[in-house]
Coordinates of N, CA and C in Angstrom, one line a residue:
Chain H
D984 N 171.1 85.3 65.4 CA 171.2 85.7 64.2 C 170.1 86.9 63.9
V985 N 170.8 88.3 63.7 CA 169.4 89.2 63.5 C 169.2 89.0 62.1
K986 N 167.7 89.5 61.8 CA 167.4 89.1 60.2 C 166.6 90.3 59.8
V987 N 166.7 90.3 58.6 CA 165.9 91.1 57.4 C 165.3 90.3 56.5
T988 N 163.9 90.0 56.0 CA 163.8 89.2 54.9 C 162.5 89.5 54.0
Q989 N 162.6 89.4 53.0 CA 162.0 90.0 52.0 C 161.3 88.8 51.3
S990 N 160.0 89.3 50.6 CA 159.2 88.0 50.3 C 159.3 87.3 48.8
S991 N 160.4 88.3 48.0 CA 160.4 87.4 46.8 C 162.1 87.9 46.8
R992 N 162.8 87.0 46.1 CA 164.5 87.4 45.7 C 164.1 88.0 44.0
Y993 N 163.0 87.5 43.3 CA 162.5 88.2 41.9 C 161.8 88.0 41.6
L994 N 161.1 88.9 40.8 CA 160.1 89.1 40.6 C 159.5 89.8 39.4
V995 N 158.8 89.2 38.4 CA 158.6 89.7 37.2 C 156.6 90.1 36.7
K996 N 156.7 91.3 36.5 CA 155.2 91.7 37.0 C 154.9 92.5 35.7
R997 N 153.8 92.9 35.3 CA 153.5 93.5 33.5 C 152.9 95.3 34.1
T998 N 153.1 95.8 33.3 CA 153.2 97.0 33.2 C 151.2 97.4 33.6
G999 N 151.6 98.4 34.8 CA 150.0 98.5 34.9 C 149.7 97.7 36.5
E1000 N 150.1 96.6 36.6 CA 150.0 95.7 37.7 C 150.0 96.5 38.9
K1001 N 149.1 96.0 40.2 CA 149.4 96.4 41.1 C 150.5 95.3 42.0
V1002 N 151.6 96.0 42.6 CA 153.0 95.4 43.3 C 152.6 95.9 44.8
F1003 N 153.1 94.4 45.1 CA 153.5 94.4 46.6 C 155.0 93.7 47.0
L1004 N 155.0 94.5 47.8 CA 156.8 94.1 48.0 C 156.8 94.1 49.7
E1005 N 157.1 93.1 50.5 CA 156.8 92.5 51.7 C 158.2 92.4 52.6
C1006 N 158.6 93.2 53.6 CA 159.6 93.2 54.4 C 159.0 92.8 55.9
V1007 N 160.3 91.6 56.7 CA 159.7 91.6 58.1 C 161.3 91.5 58.7
Q1008 N 161.4 92.1 59.9 CA 162.5 92.3 60.4 C 162.1 91.7 61.9
D1009 N 163.0 90.8 62.6 CA 162.9 90.1 63.4 C 163.6 90.8 64.9
M1010 N 163.8 92.3 64.6 CA 164.9 92.6 65.8 C 164.3 93.9 66.8
D1011 N 163.2 93.6 66.5 CA 162.1 94.7 67.4 C 162.5 96.3 67.0
H1012 N 162.8 96.3 65.8 CA 163.0 97.7 65.2 C 162.1 98.7 65.1
E1013 N 162.1 99.8 65.6 CA 161.2 101.0 65.3 C 161.3 101.3 64.1
N1014 N 162.3 101.9 63.4 CA 163.2 102.6 61.7 C 162.9 101.4 60.8
M1015 N 162.1 101.5 59.9 CA 162.3 100.5 58.6 C 162.3 101.4 57.7
F1016 N 162.8 101.0 56.8 CA 163.2 102.0 55.0 C 163.4 101.3 53.8
W1017 N 162.7 101.4 53.0 CA 162.8 100.7 51.5 C 163.7 101.7 50.7
Y1018 N 164.4 101.1 50.1 CA 165.2 101.8 48.9 C 165.2 101.2 47.5
R1019 N 165.7 102.1 46.2 CA 165.8 101.1 45.2 C 167.5 101.6 44.8
Q1020 N 168.2 100.6 44.3 CA 169.2 100.8 43.8 C 169.6 100.2 42.4
D1021 N 169.8 100.9 41.6 CA 170.3 101.2 40.4 C 171.6 101.4 39.9
P1022 N 172.0 101.0 39.2 CA 173.7 101.0 38.4 C 173.8 102.3 38.3
G1023 N 175.4 102.7 38.9 CA 176.0 104.3 38.4 C 174.7 105.1 39.8
L1024 N 173.4 104.9 40.5 CA 172.9 105.8 41.0 C 172.8 105.5 42.8
G1025 N 173.5 104.3 43.3 CA 173.4 103.9 44.2 C 172.0 103.7 44.9
L1026 N 171.8 103.7 46.1 CA 170.8 103.5 46.9 C 170.3 105.0 47.0
R1027 N 168.8 105.0 46.9 CA 167.8 106.2 46.7 C 167.1 106.0 47.7
L1028 N 166.6 106.3 48.9 CA 165.5 106.2 49.9 C 164.0 106.6 49.4
I1029 N 163.0 105.2 49.1 CA 161.6 106.2 48.8 C 160.7 106.4 49.9
Y1030 N 160.9 105.6 50.4 CA 159.8 105.6 51.9 C 160.5 105.4 53.2
F1031 N 160.5 105.6 54.5 CA 160.6 105.2 55.3 C 159.5 105.5 57.4
S1032 N 159.6 104.5 58.2 CA 159.0 104.9 58.9 C 159.4 104.4 60.1
Y1033 N 159.1 105.5 61.4 CA 159.6 105.6 62.4 C 158.7 104.7 63.6
D1034 N 157.5 104.1 63.0 CA 156.7 103.5 64.3 C 155.9 102.7 63.4
V1035 N 154.9 102.4 64.2 CA 153.7 101.5 63.3 C 152.5 102.8 62.9
K1036 N 151.9 102.8 61.4 CA 151.2 103.5 60.5 C 151.7 104.6 61.1
M1037 N 153.3 105.0 60.5 CA 153.5 105.9 60.6 C 154.4 106.0 59.3
K1038 N 154.4 106.9 58.4 CA 155.6 106.7 57.4 C 155.8 108.6 56.8
E1039 N 156.9 107.8 56.4 CA 157.4 109.5 55.9 C 158.1 109.1 54.4
K1040 N 158.2 110.1 53.5 CA 158.6 110.2 52.1 C 160.1 110.4 52.2
G1041 N 160.5 109.7 51.5 CA 162.2 109.7 51.0 C 162.5 110.6 50.3
D1042 N 163.5 110.6 49.6 CA 164.0 111.2 48.2 C 163.1 111.0 46.8
I1043 N 162.6 109.8 46.8 CA 162.1 109.5 45.7 C 160.7 108.7 45.2
P1044 N 159.7 109.4 46.1 CA 158.6 108.6 46.6 C 157.4 108.2 45.1
E1045 N 157.6 109.2 44.4 CA 156.5 109.3 43.2 C 156.2 107.7 42.7
G1046 N 155.2 107.5 42.6 CA 154.4 106.0 42.0 C 154.9 105.0 43.2
Y1047 N 155.0 105.3 44.6 CA 155.2 104.0 45.8 C 154.3 104.5 46.8
S1048 N 153.6 103.7 47.5 CA 153.1 104.3 48.6 C 153.9 102.9 49.6
V1049 N 153.6 103.0 51.2 CA 153.9 101.7 51.9 C 153.0 101.6 53.1
S1050 N 153.2 100.7 53.9 CA 152.0 100.5 54.5 C 153.1 99.8 55.8
R1051 N 152.5 100.0 57.3 CA 153.2 99.7 58.1 C 152.1 99.8 59.0
E1052 N 151.5 98.4 59.3 CA 150.1 98.0 60.1 C 151.0 97.0 61.2
K1053 N 151.9 96.6 61.2 CA 152.5 96.1 62.4 C 154.0 96.4 62.7
K1054 N 154.2 96.3 63.8 CA 156.5 96.8 64.0 C 157.3 96.4 63.2
E1055 N 156.8 94.6 62.9 CA 158.5 94.1 62.2 C 157.7 94.0 60.7
R1056 N 156.7 94.5 60.2 CA 156.7 94.0 58.8 C 156.3 95.2 57.9
F1057 N 157.0 96.0 56.5 CA 156.9 97.4 56.2 C 156.9 97.1 54.7
S1058 N 155.7 97.4 54.5 CA 155.4 97.1 52.9 C 155.3 98.1 51.9
L1059 N 155.9 97.7 50.7 CA 155.7 98.6 49.8 C 154.7 98.3 48.5
I1060 N 154.3 99.2 48.1 CA 153.5 98.9 47.1 C 153.0 100.2 46.0
L1061 N 153.5 99.0 44.9 CA 153.8 99.9 43.7 C 152.4 99.7 43.1
E1062 N 151.2 100.7 43.0 CA 149.9 101.2 42.6 C 149.9 100.7 41.3
S1063 N 150.6 101.1 40.1 CA 150.4 100.7 39.2 C 151.7 100.2 38.4
A1064 N 152.1 99.3 38.6 CA 153.9 99.2 38.1 C 154.2 99.7 36.5
S1065 N 155.2 100.4 36.2 CA 155.8 101.0 35.4 C 157.0 100.3 34.9
T1066 N 157.8 100.6 33.6 CA 159.2 99.6 33.3 C 160.2 100.7 33.9
N1067 N 160.1 101.9 34.0 CA 160.9 102.5 35.1 C 161.6 102.5 36.5
Q1068 N 160.3 101.2 37.2 CA 160.4 100.9 38.3 C 160.8 99.7 38.5
T1069 N 161.7 99.2 37.2 CA 162.4 98.0 37.3 C 164.0 98.4 38.0
S1070 N 164.0 97.8 39.1 CA 165.0 97.8 39.9 C 165.2 96.9 40.9
M1071 N 166.2 97.0 41.7 CA 166.5 96.5 42.8 C 166.0 97.4 43.9
Y1072 N 165.1 96.0 45.2 CA 164.4 97.2 46.3 C 165.1 96.2 47.3
L1073 N 165.3 97.1 48.1 CA 165.9 97.0 49.2 C 165.2 97.2 50.7
C1074 N 164.9 96.1 51.5 CA 164.7 97.1 52.8 C 165.6 97.3 54.0
A1075 N 165.4 97.5 55.0 CA 166.3 97.9 55.9 C 165.6 98.5 57.4
S1076 N 166.2 98.2 58.0 CA 165.7 98.0 59.3 C 166.7 98.7 60.8
S1077 N 166.3 99.5 61.5 CA 167.3 100.3 62.2 C 166.4 100.7 64.0
A1078 N 167.6 100.3 65.0 CA 166.6 100.7 66.3 C 167.1 102.4 66.1
P1079 N 166.1 103.0 66.8 CA 165.9 104.5 67.3 C 167.6 105.0 67.8
G1080 N 167.6 106.0 67.6 CA 168.9 106.7 68.4 C 169.5 107.5 66.9
T1081 N 170.4 108.3 67.7 CA 171.3 108.8 66.5 C 172.7 107.6 65.9
G1082 N 172.8 107.9 64.3 CA 173.8 106.8 64.0 C 173.8 105.5 64.0
Q1083 N 172.3 104.7 64.2 CA 172.7 103.4 64.3 C 172.3 102.9 63.1
E1084 N 172.9 101.6 62.8 CA 173.2 101.1 61.8 C 172.0 100.3 61.1
Q1085 N 171.9 100.5 60.1 CA 170.5 100.3 59.1 C 171.0 98.4 59.1
F1086 N 170.6 97.4 59.2 CA 170.4 96.0 58.6 C 169.7 96.1 57.4
F1087 N 170.0 95.5 56.4 CA 169.5 95.2 54.9 C 169.0 93.8 54.9
G1088 N 167.9 93.5 54.4 CA 167.4 92.6 53.8 C 168.1 92.1 52.5
P1089 N 167.4 91.2 51.8 CA 168.5 90.5 50.6 C 167.9 91.2 49.1
G1090 N 166.9 91.7 49.3 CA 166.8 92.7 48.1 C 165.7 91.8 47.0
T1091 N 165.2 92.3 46.3 CA 164.0 91.7 45.6 C 164.0 92.4 44.3
R1092 N 164.4 91.8 43.1 CA 164.8 92.4 41.9 C 163.3 91.9 41.0
L1093 N 162.9 93.3 40.8 CA 161.9 93.3 40.1 C 162.0 93.8 38.8
T1094 N 161.2 93.0 38.1 CA 161.4 93.5 36.9 C 159.8 93.6 35.6
V1095 N 159.7 94.9 35.4 CA 158.5 95.3 35.0 C 158.2 95.1 32.9
L1096 N 157.2 94.4 32.5 CA 157.5 94.0 31.2 C 156.1 95.0 30.6
Chain M
G848 N 171.0 120.7 49.2 CA 170.6 119.3 48.7 C 171.7 118.4 48.9
Q849 N 172.1 117.3 48.7 CA 172.7 116.3 49.2 C 173.3 115.6 48.3
N850 N 175.2 115.6 48.3 CA 175.6 115.2 47.3 C 176.7 114.4 47.9
I851 N 176.9 113.3 47.6 CA 178.4 112.2 47.7 C 178.7 111.4 46.5
D852 N 180.1 111.8 46.9 CA 180.8 111.3 45.6 C 181.7 110.1 45.7
Q853 N 181.9 109.5 44.9 CA 182.9 108.3 45.5 C 183.2 107.6 44.1
P854 N 184.3 107.3 43.8 CA 185.1 106.6 42.4 C 184.1 105.6 42.0
T855 N 184.0 105.4 41.1 CA 183.1 104.1 40.4 C 183.6 102.7 40.7
E856 N 184.9 102.6 39.7 CA 185.9 101.3 40.0 C 186.9 101.5 40.5
M857 N 187.3 100.6 41.1 CA 189.0 100.7 41.8 C 189.5 99.2 41.3
T858 N 190.8 99.0 41.2 CA 191.2 97.8 41.0 C 192.7 97.5 41.4
A859 N 193.3 96.7 42.6 CA 194.3 96.4 43.3 C 194.3 95.0 43.4
T860 N 195.7 94.4 44.0 CA 196.6 93.4 43.9 C 196.4 92.9 45.3
E861 N 196.1 91.6 45.4 CA 195.9 91.1 46.4 C 197.1 91.1 47.3
G862 N 196.8 91.6 48.4 CA 198.0 91.7 49.3 C 198.4 93.0 49.9
A863 N 197.7 94.2 49.0 CA 198.2 95.0 49.0 C 197.4 96.4 49.8
I864 N 197.2 97.7 49.7 CA 196.5 98.4 50.3 C 195.7 99.2 49.4
V865 N 194.3 99.4 49.8 CA 193.8 100.4 48.5 C 192.8 101.2 49.4
Q866 N 192.7 102.8 49.0 CA 192.4 104.0 49.9 C 190.9 103.8 48.8
I867 N 189.9 103.9 49.2 CA 188.6 104.3 49.0 C 188.2 105.7 49.1
N868 N 188.0 106.6 48.2 CA 187.5 108.3 49.0 C 186.3 108.7 49.0
C869 N 185.7 109.6 49.4 CA 184.3 109.5 49.3 C 184.1 111.4 50.2
T870 N 184.2 112.1 49.3 CA 183.6 113.4 49.6 C 181.9 113.9 49.8
Y871 N 181.5 114.6 50.6 CA 180.0 114.6 50.4 C 179.7 116.2 51.1
Q872 N 179.0 116.3 50.4 CA 177.9 118.2 51.3 C 176.6 117.6 51.0
T873 N 176.3 117.4 52.8 CA 175.0 117.5 53.4 C 174.6 118.8 53.8
S874 N 173.4 118.2 53.8 CA 172.8 119.5 55.7 C 172.4 118.6 56.7
G875 N 172.5 119.0 58.2 CA 172.2 118.0 59.1 C 173.5 117.1 59.2
F876 N 174.5 117.1 58.6 CA 175.3 115.8 58.9 C 175.4 115.8 60.1
N877 N 175.8 114.1 60.0 CA 176.2 114.3 61.6 C 176.5 112.2 61.7
G878 N 177.5 112.6 60.7 CA 178.2 110.8 60.9 C 178.4 110.7 59.6
L879 N 179.4 109.5 59.6 CA 179.7 109.1 57.8 C 180.0 107.3 58.5
F880 N 178.5 106.6 57.0 CA 178.6 105.5 57.4 C 179.9 104.7 56.2
W881 N 180.2 103.6 56.5 CA 180.5 102.6 55.2 C 180.0 101.1 55.2
Y882 N 179.7 100.8 54.2 CA 179.3 99.6 54.0 C 179.9 98.5 52.8
Q883 N 179.4 97.3 52.7 CA 180.3 96.6 52.0 C 179.1 95.8 51.5
Q884 N 179.3 95.4 50.1 CA 178.0 95.2 49.1 C 178.8 94.1 48.5
H885 N 178.7 92.5 48.3 CA 179.0 91.7 47.5 C 178.4 91.6 46.5
A886 N 178.2 91.5 45.5 CA 177.0 91.2 44.3 C 176.3 90.0 44.3
G887 N 175.0 90.8 44.5 CA 173.9 89.8 44.5 C 173.3 89.8 46.2
E888 N 174.1 90.6 47.2 CA 173.9 90.7 48.4 C 173.5 91.8 48.9
A889 N 172.6 92.0 50.5 CA 172.8 92.7 50.9 C 173.9 94.0 51.3
P890 N 173.9 95.2 51.7 CA 174.9 95.7 52.3 C 175.3 95.0 53.7
T891 N 176.3 95.0 54.3 CA 176.7 94.4 55.7 C 177.5 96.0 56.0
F892 N 177.4 96.4 57.3 CA 177.7 97.6 57.7 C 179.6 97.2 57.8
L893 N 180.2 98.3 57.8 CA 181.6 97.7 58.1 C 182.0 99.4 58.9
S894 N 181.7 100.4 59.0 CA 181.8 101.5 60.1 C 180.9 102.2 60.2
Y895 N 181.3 103.6 60.9 CA 180.7 104.7 61.7 C 181.6 105.5 61.9
N896 N 181.3 106.9 61.5 CA 182.8 107.9 61.9 C 181.9 108.9 62.3
V897 N 182.0 109.6 63.7 CA 181.2 110.6 63.9 C 182.4 111.7 64.4
L898 N 183.2 111.7 64.7 CA 184.3 112.2 65.2 C 185.4 112.6 64.4
D899 N 185.8 113.6 64.0 CA 187.5 113.4 62.9 C 188.1 112.4 63.7
G900 N 189.0 111.9 62.8 CA 190.3 111.0 63.0 C 189.9 109.4 62.4
L901 N 191.0 108.8 62.7 CA 190.8 107.2 62.1 C 190.5 106.5 62.9
E902 N 189.5 105.5 62.8 CA 189.2 104.3 63.4 C 189.4 103.2 63.0
E903 N 190.0 102.3 63.3 CA 190.8 101.0 62.6 C 190.3 99.6 63.5
K904 N 189.5 98.8 63.0 CA 188.8 97.8 62.6 C 189.9 96.4 61.6
G905 N 190.6 96.0 62.7 CA 191.1 94.6 62.1 C 192.1 95.1 60.7
R906 N 192.3 95.0 59.5 CA 192.2 94.9 58.2 C 191.5 96.6 57.4
F907 N 190.7 96.9 57.9 CA 189.2 98.0 57.5 C 189.9 98.9 58.8
S908 N 190.1 100.7 57.9 CA 190.0 101.9 58.9 C 189.3 102.6 58.3
S909 N 188.7 103.8 59.3 CA 188.1 104.7 58.2 C 188.2 106.0 59.1
F910 N 188.6 106.8 57.8 CA 188.8 108.1 58.4 C 187.4 109.3 58.1
L911 N 187.7 110.3 58.8 CA 186.6 111.5 58.5 C 187.3 112.7 58.9
S912 N 187.0 113.5 58.0 CA 187.1 114.9 57.9 C 186.2 116.3 58.1
R913 N 185.4 116.1 58.9 CA 184.3 117.1 59.1 C 184.4 118.4 58.6
S914 N 185.3 119.3 58.7 CA 185.6 120.6 58.0 C 186.0 120.4 56.4
K915 N 186.8 119.1 56.4 CA 187.0 119.3 54.3 C 185.7 118.2 53.7
G916 N 184.8 117.7 54.6 CA 183.9 117.1 54.2 C 183.9 115.9 53.0
Y917 N 185.0 114.9 54.0 CA 185.8 113.9 53.3 C 186.2 113.0 53.9
S918 N 186.2 111.3 53.5 CA 186.0 110.1 54.2 C 187.0 109.6 53.4
Y919 N 187.3 108.6 54.1 CA 188.3 107.5 53.2 C 188.1 106.2 54.0
L920 N 188.3 105.1 53.3 CA 188.3 103.7 53.9 C 189.4 103.0 52.9
L921 N 189.9 102.6 54.1 CA 191.7 101.9 53.9 C 191.4 100.3 54.4
L922 N 191.3 99.5 53.2 CA 191.8 98.6 53.3 C 192.9 97.9 53.4
K923 N 193.5 97.1 54.2 CA 195.1 96.5 54.4 C 195.0 94.9 54.4
E924 N 196.1 94.3 53.5 CA 196.3 92.9 53.4 C 195.1 92.5 52.6
L925 N 195.2 93.1 51.2 CA 193.9 92.7 50.3 C 193.4 91.0 50.3
Q926 N 192.3 90.6 50.4 CA 192.2 89.5 50.0 C 191.4 89.4 48.6
M927 N 190.9 88.3 48.0 CA 190.4 88.2 47.1 C 188.8 88.2 47.6
K928 N 188.2 88.3 48.7 CA 186.6 88.5 48.9 C 186.5 89.1 49.4
D929 N 188.1 90.5 49.4 CA 187.6 92.0 49.7 C 186.7 92.3 48.0
S930 N 187.0 91.6 46.9 CA 186.1 92.2 45.7 C 184.5 92.3 46.3
A931 N 184.4 93.5 45.9 CA 183.1 93.9 46.4 C 182.4 95.5 46.1
S932 N 181.7 96.1 46.2 CA 181.3 97.2 46.3 C 181.3 98.0 48.1
Y933 N 181.7 98.9 47.4 CA 182.0 100.4 49.1 C 181.0 101.2 48.9
L934 N 180.1 101.2 50.0 CA 179.2 102.0 49.8 C 179.4 103.1 50.8
C935 N 179.5 104.4 50.9 CA 179.6 105.9 51.6 C 178.1 106.2 51.7
A936 N 177.6 106.5 52.9 CA 176.5 107.3 53.0 C 176.7 108.3 54.2
A937 N 176.1 108.9 53.8 CA 175.9 110.3 55.2 C 174.6 110.4 56.1
Y938 N 174.9 110.5 57.0 CA 173.8 110.6 57.9 C 173.5 111.9 58.6
N939 N 172.0 111.7 58.3 CA 171.5 113.0 58.6 C 170.8 113.2 59.7
N940 N 171.4 113.6 60.8 CA 170.3 113.5 62.0 C 169.3 114.0 62.0
A941 N 168.5 115.1 61.9 CA 167.1 115.6 61.1 C 166.3 114.8 61.1
G942 N 166.4 113.8 60.1 CA 165.9 113.2 59.8 C 166.2 111.9 59.5
N943 N 167.1 110.9 60.7 CA 167.7 110.0 60.6 C 167.7 109.4 59.7
M944 N 168.1 109.5 58.4 CA 168.3 109.4 57.2 C 169.6 108.8 56.8
L945 N 170.1 107.9 56.2 CA 170.9 108.1 55.3 C 171.1 108.3 53.8
T946 N 171.7 109.2 53.0 CA 172.0 109.3 51.6 C 173.4 108.5 51.3
F947 N 173.1 107.8 50.2 CA 174.4 106.5 50.2 C 174.8 107.4 48.4
G948 N 176.2 107.1 48.4 CA 176.8 107.6 47.5 C 176.9 106.6 46.2
G949 N 177.2 106.4 44.9 CA 176.9 105.4 44.1 C 177.4 104.1 44.2
G950 N 178.5 104.3 45.2 CA 179.0 103.1 45.1 C 180.8 102.8 44.7
T951 N 181.9 102.3 45.2 CA 182.9 102.4 44.6 C 182.9 100.5 44.5
R952 N 183.1 99.8 43.1 CA 183.4 98.4 42.9 C 185.0 98.5 42.6
L953 N 185.2 97.4 43.8 CA 186.6 96.9 43.9 C 187.1 95.6 43.5
M954 N 187.8 95.8 42.8 CA 188.4 94.5 42.2 C 189.5 93.8 42.3
V955 N 189.8 92.7 43.1 CA 191.1 92.6 43.6 C 191.5 91.1 42.7
K956 N 192.7 91.9 42.3 CA 193.6 90.6 41.2 C 194.7 89.6 42.3
P957 N 194.9 88.9 41.7 CA 195.9 87.7 42.1 C 197.5 88.5 41.8

């Protein structure tokens, strides 16, 4: 059974803290993605990666960075968390090629106080 | 720019048929995905249309018209477990990316 896992389901942090969200996939996928999901706005792409040590900005990269040191792991970093980063964060992975299905993790609900 | 529109909420009766529409205006369009997301869970893949026409998968069908920038998801013989959000997403071949609409929350009533 294919799987994308995320390190935490719920996380509470304080303004200014550095936050790490981890994502691991066991499908040997090249592509990995980080989204945030907010009511009425749908899923918005923050960053994605096509390969190890490679990253590309999505639609809303400001305030975030990413790291991909190993193929199976893609980390999202909030250098200095702010209240407007309170959201549901979803990680996804896909195989290379046109129109490949993205497999999603269960999500991390982050609250920044 | 990228713009995906779908209704925010819909309500339907168990056993009925419901159609969820999605219109899109995107650059580099190369296909339309539909995902289902139950509350508190991850989105799961339903369908991918790249050519015009209707594709059927059991109780669910998806339609695409590239010339009209329009897609719909058709759910037949509705069941209570179909209560979920349905996400429409346009695939951009240039960047291998998905652009999602806001999602349609479907409530199925007895």
